PDB file of C-alpha atoms in Angstrom:
ATOM      1  CA  UNK A   1       0.106  -0.014   0.070  1.00 44.00           C
ATOM      2  CA  UNK A   2       0.831   3.793  -0.255  1.00 44.00           C
ATOM      3  CA  UNK A   3       0.907   6.510   2.400  1.00 47.00           C
ATOM      4  CA  UNK A   4       1.197  10.041   1.084  1.00 47.00           C
ATOM      5  CA  UNK A   5       1.476  12.431   3.802  1.00 47.00           C
ATOM      6  CA  UNK A   6       1.336  16.063   2.531  1.00 41.00           C
ATOM      7  CA  UNK A   7       1.657  19.132   4.993  1.00 42.00           C
ATOM      8  CA  UNK A   8       2.248  21.538   2.122  1.00 45.00           C
ATOM      9  CA  UNK A   9      -0.651  22.582  -0.108  1.00 54.00           C
ATOM     10  CA  UNK A  10      -4.072  21.377  -0.417  1.00 66.00           C
ATOM     11  CA  UNK A  11      -3.869  21.783  -4.167  1.00 73.00           C
ATOM     12  CA  UNK A  12      -0.980  19.559  -4.529  1.00 75.00           C
ATOM     13  CA  UNK A  13      -2.893  16.866  -2.382  1.00 79.00           C
ATOM     14  CA  UNK A  14      -5.678  17.272  -4.876  1.00 83.00           C
ATOM     15  CA  UNK A  15      -3.416  16.607  -7.813  1.00 83.00           C
ATOM     16  CA  UNK A  16      -1.932  13.645  -5.985  1.00 83.00           C
ATOM     17  CA  UNK A  17      -5.644  12.316  -5.579  1.00 86.00           C
ATOM     18  CA  UNK A  18      -6.313  12.362  -9.217  1.00 90.00           C
ATOM     19  CA  UNK A  19      -2.911  11.000 -10.210  1.00 89.00           C
ATOM     20  CA  UNK A  20      -3.166   8.000  -7.706  1.00 88.00           C
ATOM     21  CA  UNK A  21      -6.818   7.355  -8.563  1.00 90.00           C
ATOM     22  CA  UNK A  22      -6.042   4.236 -10.370  1.00 92.00           C
ATOM     23  CA  UNK A  23      -4.564   2.439  -7.304  1.00 89.00           C
ATOM     24  CA  UNK A  24      -7.936   2.981  -5.366  1.00 89.00           C
ATOM     25  CA  UNK A  25      -8.182   2.318  -1.646  1.00 86.00           C
ATOM     26  CA  UNK A  26      -4.478   1.297  -1.587  1.00 87.00           C
ATOM     27  CA  UNK A  27      -3.715   5.089  -1.373  1.00 87.00           C
ATOM     28  CA  UNK A  28      -4.427   7.088   1.719  1.00 86.00           C
ATOM     29  CA  UNK A  29      -3.797  10.760   1.188  1.00 85.00           C
ATOM     30  CA  UNK A  30      -3.245  12.646   4.691  1.00 84.00           C
ATOM     31  CA  UNK A  31      -2.920  16.595   4.943  1.00 81.00           C
ATOM     32  CA  UNK A  32      -0.666  16.878   7.868  1.00 81.00           C
ATOM     33  CA  UNK A  33       2.949  17.570   8.955  1.00 81.00           C
ATOM     34  CA  UNK A  34       5.825  14.993   9.073  1.00 79.00           C
ATOM     35  CA  UNK A  35       5.765  15.302  12.979  1.00 79.00           C
ATOM     36  CA  UNK A  36       2.072  13.926  12.815  1.00 85.00           C
ATOM     37  CA  UNK A  37       3.209  10.685  10.988  1.00 86.00           C
ATOM     38  CA  UNK A  38       2.140   8.608  13.794  1.00 89.00           C
ATOM     39  CA  UNK A  39      -1.433   9.967  14.191  1.00 89.00           C
ATOM     40  CA  UNK A  40      -1.754   9.569  10.248  1.00 88.00           C
ATOM     41  CA  UNK A  41      -0.770   5.899  10.656  1.00 89.00           C
ATOM     42  CA  UNK A  42      -3.228   5.553  13.582  1.00 90.00           C
ATOM     43  CA  UNK A  43      -5.966   7.025  11.404  1.00 88.00           C
ATOM     44  CA  UNK A  44      -5.727   4.046   8.952  1.00 87.00           C
ATOM     45  CA  UNK A  45      -4.821   1.340  11.292  1.00 90.00           C
ATOM     46  CA  UNK A  46      -1.150   0.751  10.418  1.00 91.00           C
ATOM     47  CA  UNK A  47       1.274   0.123  12.992  1.00 92.00           C
ATOM     48  CA  UNK A  48       4.219   0.343  10.754  1.00 92.00           C
ATOM     49  CA  UNK A  49       5.587   0.865   7.088  1.00 92.00           C
ATOM     50  CA  UNK A  50       7.961  -1.154   4.951  1.00 92.00           C
ATOM     51  CA  UNK A  51       9.440   2.047   3.444  1.00 91.00           C
ATOM     52  CA  UNK A  52       8.959   6.011   3.567  1.00 91.00           C
ATOM     53  CA  UNK A  53      10.135   8.592   1.158  1.00 90.00           C
ATOM     54  CA  UNK A  54      10.407  12.331   2.423  1.00 89.00           C
ATOM     55  CA  UNK A  55      10.493  15.005  -0.426  1.00 87.00           C
ATOM     56  CA  UNK A  56      11.345  18.192   1.620  1.00 84.00           C
ATOM     57  CA  UNK A  57      11.384  20.486  -1.314  1.00 77.00           C
ATOM     58  CA  UNK A  58       9.110  23.320  -1.745  1.00 76.00           C
ATOM     59  CA  UNK A  59       6.189  22.771  -4.289  1.00 71.00           C
ATOM     60  CA  UNK A  60       6.533  24.583  -7.696  1.00 70.00           C
ATOM     61  CA  UNK A  61       2.801  25.257  -7.041  1.00 67.00           C
ATOM     62  CA  UNK A  62       3.851  27.261  -4.245  1.00 70.00           C
ATOM     63  CA  UNK A  63       6.744  28.926  -5.872  1.00 70.00           C
ATOM     64  CA  UNK A  64       4.934  29.929  -9.117  1.00 68.00           C
ATOM     65  CA  UNK A  65       1.934  31.429  -7.198  1.00 71.00           C
ATOM     66  CA  UNK A  66       2.880  35.120  -6.340  1.00 75.00           C
ATOM     67  CA  UNK A  67       0.283  35.409  -3.603  1.00 76.00           C
ATOM     68  CA  UNK A  68       1.964  32.708  -1.606  1.00 80.00           C
ATOM     69  CA  UNK A  69       4.966  34.872  -1.253  1.00 74.00           C
ATOM     70  CA  UNK A  70       7.773  32.346  -1.606  1.00 78.00           C
ATOM     71  CA  UNK A  71       9.505  33.833  -4.512  1.00 79.00           C
ATOM     72  CA  UNK A  72      10.670  37.344  -5.563  1.00 82.00           C
ATOM     73  CA  UNK A  73      10.540  36.580  -9.153  1.00 80.00           C
ATOM     74  CA  UNK A  74       6.903  38.014  -9.151  1.00 82.00           C
ATOM     75  CA  UNK A  75       5.756  40.585  -6.631  1.00 88.00           C
ATOM     76  CA  UNK A  76       3.398  39.253  -4.061  1.00 90.00           C
ATOM     77  CA  UNK A  77       2.416  39.472  -0.480  1.00 91.00           C
ATOM     78  CA  UNK A  78       4.849  38.467   2.308  1.00 94.00           C
ATOM     79  CA  UNK A  79       3.438  35.133   3.285  1.00 91.00           C
ATOM     80  CA  UNK A  80       5.535  32.069   2.817  1.00 89.00           C
ATOM     81  CA  UNK A  81       3.466  29.738   5.029  1.00 87.00           C
ATOM     82  CA  UNK A  82       3.350  26.211   3.776  1.00 81.00           C
ATOM     83  CA  UNK A  83      -0.085  25.631   4.963  1.00 75.00           C
ATOM     84  CA  UNK A  84      -2.236  28.904   5.064  1.00 74.00           C
ATOM     85  CA  UNK A  85      -4.873  27.153   7.146  1.00 68.00           C
ATOM     86  CA  UNK A  86      -2.542  26.463  10.025  1.00 70.00           C
ATOM     87  CA  UNK A  87      -1.903  28.895  13.010  1.00 69.00           C
ATOM     88  CA  UNK A  88       1.400  29.841  11.675  1.00 78.00           C
ATOM     89  CA  UNK A  89       1.624  33.716  11.116  1.00 86.00           C
ATOM     90  CA  UNK A  90       2.681  35.292   7.770  1.00 90.00           C
ATOM     91  CA  UNK A  91       6.527  36.153   7.270  1.00 94.00           C
ATOM     92  CA  UNK A  92       5.408  39.784   7.130  1.00 95.00           C
ATOM     93  CA  UNK A  93       4.925  39.707  10.840  1.00 95.00           C
ATOM     94  CA  UNK A  94       8.477  38.184  11.396  1.00 95.00           C
ATOM     95  CA  UNK A  95      10.054  40.839   9.031  1.00 97.00           C
ATOM     96  CA  UNK A  96       8.209  43.803  10.407  1.00 97.00           C
ATOM     97  CA  UNK A  97       8.236  43.108  14.272  1.00 97.00           C
ATOM     98  CA  UNK A  98      11.167  40.756  15.073  1.00 97.00           C
ATOM     99  CA  UNK A  99      14.326  42.337  16.798  1.00 97.00           C
ATOM    100  CA  UNK A 100      17.440  43.317  14.915  1.00 98.00           C
ATOM    101  CA  UNK A 101      19.491  40.405  16.521  1.00 98.00           C
ATOM    102  CA  UNK A 102      16.575  37.803  15.997  1.00 97.00           C
ATOM    103  CA  UNK A 103      16.394  38.746  12.217  1.00 98.00           C
ATOM    104  CA  UNK A 104      20.398  38.693  12.119  1.00 98.00           C
ATOM    105  CA  UNK A 105      20.259  35.271  13.634  1.00 98.00           C
ATOM    106  CA  UNK A 106      17.577  33.761  11.407  1.00 97.00           C
ATOM    107  CA  UNK A 107      19.322  35.048   8.236  1.00 98.00           C
ATOM    108  CA  UNK A 108      22.659  33.865   9.694  1.00 97.00           C
ATOM    109  CA  UNK A 109      21.635  30.466  10.798  1.00 96.00           C
ATOM    110  CA  UNK A 110      19.120  29.445   8.102  1.00 96.00           C
ATOM    111  CA  UNK A 111      20.342  31.398   5.197  1.00 95.00           C
ATOM    112  CA  UNK A 112      24.108  31.072   5.959  1.00 94.00           C
ATOM    113  CA  UNK A 113      24.453  34.555   4.573  1.00 95.00           C
ATOM    114  CA  UNK A 114      27.652  36.285   5.590  1.00 94.00           C
ATOM    115  CA  UNK A 115      25.860  39.673   5.017  1.00 96.00           C
ATOM    116  CA  UNK A 116      23.295  38.771   7.704  1.00 97.00           C
ATOM    117  CA  UNK A 117      24.014  41.734   9.787  1.00 97.00           C
ATOM    118  CA  UNK A 118      23.665  44.212   6.882  1.00 97.00           C
ATOM    119  CA  UNK A 119      20.605  42.794   5.847  1.00 97.00           C
ATOM    120  CA  UNK A 120      18.933  42.737   9.184  1.00 98.00           C
ATOM    121  CA  UNK A 121      19.864  46.542   9.752  1.00 98.00           C
ATOM    122  CA  UNK A 122      18.603  47.378   6.190  1.00 97.00           C
ATOM    123  CA  UNK A 123      15.132  45.617   7.114  1.00 98.00           C
ATOM    124  CA  UNK A 124      14.792  47.333  10.628  1.00 98.00           C
ATOM    125  CA  UNK A 125      15.757  50.792   9.156  1.00 97.00           C
ATOM    126  CA  UNK A 126      13.479  50.414   6.081  1.00 97.00           C
ATOM    127  CA  UNK A 127      10.169  49.285   8.276  1.00 97.00           C
ATOM    128  CA  UNK A 128      10.475  52.353  10.538  1.00 96.00           C
ATOM    129  CA  UNK A 129       9.331  54.517   7.370  1.00 96.00           C
ATOM    130  CA  UNK A 130       6.678  52.026   6.432  1.00 96.00           C
ATOM    131  CA  UNK A 131       5.955  48.444   6.715  1.00 97.00           C
ATOM    132  CA  UNK A 132       7.558  45.926   4.370  1.00 97.00           C
ATOM    133  CA  UNK A 133       4.597  44.219   2.614  1.00 94.00           C
ATOM    134  CA  UNK A 134       5.656  42.524  -0.629  1.00 95.00           C
ATOM    135  CA  UNK A 135       8.236  40.158  -1.960  1.00 94.00           C
ATOM    136  CA  UNK A 136       9.516  42.693  -4.289  1.00 94.00           C
ATOM    137  CA  UNK A 137      10.044  45.321  -1.617  1.00 96.00           C
ATOM    138  CA  UNK A 138      12.093  42.921   0.414  1.00 97.00           C
ATOM    139  CA  UNK A 139      14.145  41.672  -2.468  1.00 95.00           C
ATOM    140  CA  UNK A 140      15.026  45.049  -3.596  1.00 95.00           C
ATOM    141  CA  UNK A 141      16.003  45.963   0.019  1.00 96.00           C
ATOM    142  CA  UNK A 142      18.227  42.866   0.483  1.00 96.00           C
ATOM    143  CA  UNK A 143      19.914  43.551  -2.903  1.00 95.00           C
ATOM    144  CA  UNK A 144      20.646  47.223  -1.892  1.00 95.00           C
ATOM    145  CA  UNK A 145      22.069  46.007   1.549  1.00 95.00           C
ATOM    146  CA  UNK A 146      24.773  43.875  -0.135  1.00 92.00           C
ATOM    147  CA  UNK A 147      28.152  45.557  -1.024  1.00 90.00           C
ATOM    148  CA  UNK A 148      28.353  46.322  -4.809  1.00 89.00           C
ATOM    149  CA  UNK A 149      31.246  43.921  -5.164  1.00 88.00           C
ATOM    150  CA  UNK A 150      29.129  41.174  -3.581  1.00 86.00           C
ATOM    151  CA  UNK A 151      26.330  41.778  -5.851  1.00 84.00           C
ATOM    152  CA  UNK A 152      28.630  41.870  -9.072  1.00 82.00           C
ATOM    153  CA  UNK A 153      30.051  38.296  -8.153  1.00 83.00           C
ATOM    154  CA  UNK A 154      26.779  36.683  -6.860  1.00 81.00           C
ATOM    155  CA  UNK A 155      25.732  33.633  -8.735  1.00 83.00           C
ATOM    156  CA  UNK A 156      22.304  33.939  -7.569  1.00 87.00           C
ATOM    157  CA  UNK A 157      19.984  36.907  -6.705  1.00 91.00           C
ATOM    158  CA  UNK A 158      21.312  38.394  -3.230  1.00 93.00           C
ATOM    159  CA  UNK A 159      17.816  37.876  -1.553  1.00 93.00           C
ATOM    160  CA  UNK A 160      17.771  34.121  -2.265  1.00 93.00           C
ATOM    161  CA  UNK A 161      19.421  33.091   1.028  1.00 94.00           C
ATOM    162  CA  UNK A 162      17.199  35.643   2.952  1.00 96.00           C
ATOM    163  CA  UNK A 163      14.192  34.318   1.545  1.00 95.00           C
ATOM    164  CA  UNK A 164      15.297  30.742   2.240  1.00 94.00           C
ATOM    165  CA  UNK A 165      15.934  31.683   5.950  1.00 96.00           C
ATOM    166  CA  UNK A 166      12.631  33.394   6.467  1.00 96.00           C
ATOM    167  CA  UNK A 167      10.761  30.588   4.809  1.00 93.00           C
ATOM    168  CA  UNK A 168      12.480  27.974   7.178  1.00 93.00           C
ATOM    169  CA  UNK A 169      11.831  30.189  10.182  1.00 95.00           C
ATOM    170  CA  UNK A 170       8.161  30.870   9.807  1.00 93.00           C
ATOM    171  CA  UNK A 171       7.353  27.162   8.924  1.00 90.00           C
ATOM    172  CA  UNK A 172       9.693  25.773  11.700  1.00 91.00           C
ATOM    173  CA  UNK A 173      10.885  23.567   9.009  1.00 90.00           C
ATOM    174  CA  UNK A 174      14.115  21.964  10.564  1.00 92.00           C
ATOM    175  CA  UNK A 175      12.234  21.294  13.722  1.00 92.00           C
ATOM    176  CA  UNK A 176       9.524  19.580  11.967  1.00 88.00           C
ATOM    177  CA  UNK A 177      11.891  17.504   9.753  1.00 91.00           C
ATOM    178  CA  UNK A 178      13.846  16.417  12.801  1.00 93.00           C
ATOM    179  CA  UNK A 179      10.720  15.331  14.558  1.00 92.00           C
ATOM    180  CA  UNK A 180       9.370  13.698  11.789  1.00 90.00           C
ATOM    181  CA  UNK A 181      12.389  11.771  11.062  1.00 93.00           C
ATOM    182  CA  UNK A 182      12.258  10.352  14.537  1.00 93.00           C
ATOM    183  CA  UNK A 183       8.619   9.376  14.320  1.00 92.00           C
ATOM    184  CA  UNK A 184       9.022   7.697  10.951  1.00 92.00           C
ATOM    185  CA  UNK A 185      12.068   5.924  12.094  1.00 93.00           C
ATOM    186  CA  UNK A 186      10.118   4.404  14.912  1.00 93.00           C
ATOM    187  CA  UNK A 187       7.549   3.135  12.980  1.00 93.00           C
ATOM    188  CA  UNK A 188       9.691   1.502  10.245  1.00 93.00           C
ATOM    189  CA  UNK A 189       9.183  -2.319  10.012  1.00 94.00           C
ATOM    190  CA  UNK A 190      12.205  -4.409  10.528  1.00 93.00           C
ATOM    191  CA  UNK A 191      14.280  -4.368   7.316  1.00 92.00           C
ATOM    192  CA  UNK A 192      12.188  -1.100   6.131  1.00 93.00           C
ATOM    193  CA  UNK A 193      13.849   1.744   4.260  1.00 93.00           C
ATOM    194  CA  UNK A 194      13.825   5.517   4.821  1.00 93.00           C
ATOM    195  CA  UNK A 195      14.858   7.774   1.872  1.00 93.00           C
ATOM    196  CA  UNK A 196      14.989  11.478   2.078  1.00 93.00           C
ATOM    197  CA  UNK A 197      15.251  14.225  -0.668  1.00 93.00           C
ATOM    198  CA  UNK A 198      17.146  17.253   0.484  1.00 91.00           C
ATOM    199  CA  UNK A 199      17.620  20.517  -1.132  1.00 88.00           C
ATOM    200  CA  UNK A 200      20.111  22.471   0.856  1.00 88.00           C
ATOM    201  CA  UNK A 201      22.952  22.116   3.263  1.00 90.00           C
ATOM    202  CA  UNK A 202      20.729  22.666   6.416  1.00 93.00           C
ATOM    203  CA  UNK A 203      18.520  19.661   5.577  1.00 92.00           C
ATOM    204  CA  UNK A 204      21.285  17.636   4.271  1.00 94.00           C
ATOM    205  CA  UNK A 205      23.421  18.025   7.332  1.00 94.00           C
ATOM    206  CA  UNK A 206      20.547  17.233   9.769  1.00 95.00           C
ATOM    207  CA  UNK A 207      19.412  14.122   7.805  1.00 95.00           C
ATOM    208  CA  UNK A 208      22.990  12.729   7.504  1.00 96.00           C
ATOM    209  CA  UNK A 209      23.700  13.112  11.205  1.00 95.00           C
ATOM    210  CA  UNK A 210      20.274  11.678  12.095  1.00 95.00           C
ATOM    211  CA  UNK A 211      21.118   8.713   9.970  1.00 95.00           C
ATOM    212  CA  UNK A 212      24.780   8.443  11.332  1.00 95.00           C
ATOM    213  CA  UNK A 213      23.372   8.240  15.128  1.00 94.00           C
ATOM    214  CA  UNK A 214      21.015   5.794  14.275  1.00 93.00           C
ATOM    215  CA  UNK A 215      23.317   3.571  12.353  1.00 90.00           C
ATOM    216  CA  UNK A 216      26.034   3.479  15.416  1.00 87.00           C
ATOM    217  CA  UNK A 217      23.080   3.126  18.307  1.00 72.00           C
TER     218      UNK A 217
END
């Protein structure tokens, strides 16, 4: 059987439902977080799984939708919540209310951006004049905060790491991933397999360290 656990986007869930319809009742679609894996299993009466695949990437359905606020390629409101029906607050609240040191720490830790201090100060100074409300405003602000020499040699847009950091922070992504990994591992049948698709170094490091600890326990 198949268990497809999606905590990201009800549109993606519906597309999965259509695509997997030929499998009938062998497929169970659950709109929930990784960390709620145990409850999802309980809901269908399973004790364990023979294999699990976690795809941690952001859905293109989210990135391509300007109103979701994930991308600066098209202007939209600063949202970035994976699940807008959750109790999480949009990233605009974080950008416009967080303390300077907290913003710096988020961009430095989750974006691994060496310009985190300059970016955080630019955000705090700008929001005094008016709230930062759109992805375009934030991206332009971060770009101006970058030293000219850094902008000239940057392979990606200067705001790329900041957007990643804020998205991770507002969705508590790494905490959810770590808790989800532990929960899934605890429900793997003997000989079962767990596979994880990661997309940046923070996720990759967390998953590898977790697997390493499991293998030596």
